[in-house]
Coordinates of C-alpha atoms in Angstrom, one line a residue:
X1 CA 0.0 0.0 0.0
X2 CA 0.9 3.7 -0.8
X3 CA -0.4 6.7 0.0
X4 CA 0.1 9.9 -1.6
X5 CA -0.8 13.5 -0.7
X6 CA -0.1 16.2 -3.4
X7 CA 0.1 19.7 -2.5
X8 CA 0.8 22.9 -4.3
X9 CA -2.0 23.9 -6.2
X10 CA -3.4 27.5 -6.8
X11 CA -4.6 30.1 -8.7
X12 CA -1.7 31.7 -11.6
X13 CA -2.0 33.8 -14.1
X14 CA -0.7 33.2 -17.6
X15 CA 3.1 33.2 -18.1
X16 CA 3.5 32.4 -14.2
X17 CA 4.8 29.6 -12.2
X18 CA 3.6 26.9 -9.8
X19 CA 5.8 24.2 -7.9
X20 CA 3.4 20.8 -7.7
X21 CA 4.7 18.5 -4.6
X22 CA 3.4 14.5 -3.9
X23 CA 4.5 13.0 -0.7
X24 CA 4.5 9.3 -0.6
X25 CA 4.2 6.7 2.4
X26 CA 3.6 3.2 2.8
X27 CA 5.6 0.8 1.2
X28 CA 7.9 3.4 -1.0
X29 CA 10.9 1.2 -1.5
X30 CA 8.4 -0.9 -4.0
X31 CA 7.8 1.7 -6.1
X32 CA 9.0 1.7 -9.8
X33 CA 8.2 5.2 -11.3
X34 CA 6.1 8.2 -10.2
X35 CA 4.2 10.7 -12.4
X36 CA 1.3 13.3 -12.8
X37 CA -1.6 13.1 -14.6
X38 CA -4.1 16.3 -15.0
X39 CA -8.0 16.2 -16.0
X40 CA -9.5 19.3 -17.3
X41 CA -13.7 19.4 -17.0
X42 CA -15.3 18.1 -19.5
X43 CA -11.9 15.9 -20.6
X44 CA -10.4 12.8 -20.0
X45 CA -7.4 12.2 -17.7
X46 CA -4.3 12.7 -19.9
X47 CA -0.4 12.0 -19.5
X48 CA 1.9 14.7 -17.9
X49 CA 5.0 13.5 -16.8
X50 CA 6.8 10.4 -15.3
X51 CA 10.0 9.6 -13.2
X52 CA 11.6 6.3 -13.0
X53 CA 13.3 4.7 -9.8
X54 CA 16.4 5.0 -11.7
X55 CA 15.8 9.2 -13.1
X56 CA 14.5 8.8 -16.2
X57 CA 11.6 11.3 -16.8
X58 CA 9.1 11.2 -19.7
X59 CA 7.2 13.9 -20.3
X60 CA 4.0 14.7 -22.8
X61 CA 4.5 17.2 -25.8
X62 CA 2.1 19.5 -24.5
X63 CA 4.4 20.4 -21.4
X64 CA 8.0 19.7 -22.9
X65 CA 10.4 22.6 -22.2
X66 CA 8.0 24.2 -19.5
X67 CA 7.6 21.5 -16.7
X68 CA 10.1 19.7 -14.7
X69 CA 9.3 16.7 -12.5
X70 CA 12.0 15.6 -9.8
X71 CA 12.5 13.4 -6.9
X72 CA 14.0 13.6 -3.5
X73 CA 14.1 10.0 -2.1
X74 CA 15.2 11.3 1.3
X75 CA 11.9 13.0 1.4
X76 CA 9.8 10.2 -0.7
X77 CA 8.4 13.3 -2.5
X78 CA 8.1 14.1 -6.2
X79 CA 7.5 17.6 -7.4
X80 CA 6.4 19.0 -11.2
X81 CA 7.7 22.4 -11.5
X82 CA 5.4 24.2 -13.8
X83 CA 6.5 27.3 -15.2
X84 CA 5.4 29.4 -18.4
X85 CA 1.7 28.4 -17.5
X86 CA -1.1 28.6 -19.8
X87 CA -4.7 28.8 -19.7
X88 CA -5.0 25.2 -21.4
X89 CA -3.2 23.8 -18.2
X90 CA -5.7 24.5 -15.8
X91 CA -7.1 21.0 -14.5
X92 CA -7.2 19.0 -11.8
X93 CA -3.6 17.5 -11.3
X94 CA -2.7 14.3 -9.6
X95 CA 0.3 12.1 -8.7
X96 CA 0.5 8.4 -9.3
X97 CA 2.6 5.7 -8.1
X98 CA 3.6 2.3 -10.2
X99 CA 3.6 -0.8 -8.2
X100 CA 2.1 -4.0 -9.4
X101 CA -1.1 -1.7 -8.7
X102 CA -1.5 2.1 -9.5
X103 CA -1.7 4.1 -6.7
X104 CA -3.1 7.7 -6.9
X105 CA -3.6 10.8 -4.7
X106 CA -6.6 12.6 -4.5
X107 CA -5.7 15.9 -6.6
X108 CA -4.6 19.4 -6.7
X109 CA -6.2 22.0 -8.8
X110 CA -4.3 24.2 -10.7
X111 CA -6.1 27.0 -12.0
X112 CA -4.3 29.6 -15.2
X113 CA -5.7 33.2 -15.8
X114 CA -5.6 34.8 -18.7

């Protein structure tokens, strides 16, 4: 079992910054990658970004160049730095964790004035 809490969220405006975090607990050490995964109303839930055990990131085309996911395994937390923000990223965002299950958290909303 893993639990994960995100934090973070808020309120932007276009062209500004936000600094997603996901704390994990439970039985980390089984964990093989860690991502985030946004759903906009009215959408389905898409792809953002993923981090391996090992560092290797993956990240979808919409977000390449302007988000940054990381890890600190002393802290069992992953973060997604967000930055150049756009009104299309507004949506609910939420971390995942890859066992032999999926775990996820329960979501952070990011919100993007234009």
């Amino acid at each position: 079992q893993v639990q994960l809490v995100e934090s973070g969220g808020g309120l932007v405006q276009a062209g500004g910054s936000l600094r997603l975090s996901c704390a994990a607990s439970g039985s980390i050490r089984s964990i093989n990658a860690m991502g985030w995964y946004r759903q906009a109303p009215g959408k389905q839930r898409e792809f953002v970004a993923t981090i391996t055990s090992d560092g290797r990131t993956t990240y979808a085309d919409s977000v390449k160049g302007r988000f940054t996911i990381s890890r600190d395994n002393a802290k069992n937390t992953v973060y997604l730095q967000m930055n150049s923000l756009k009104p299309e990223d507004t949506a609910v965002y939420y971390c995942n964790a890859v066992l032999v299950y999926v775990y996820w958290g329960q979501g952070t909303q990011v919100t993007v004035s234009s």
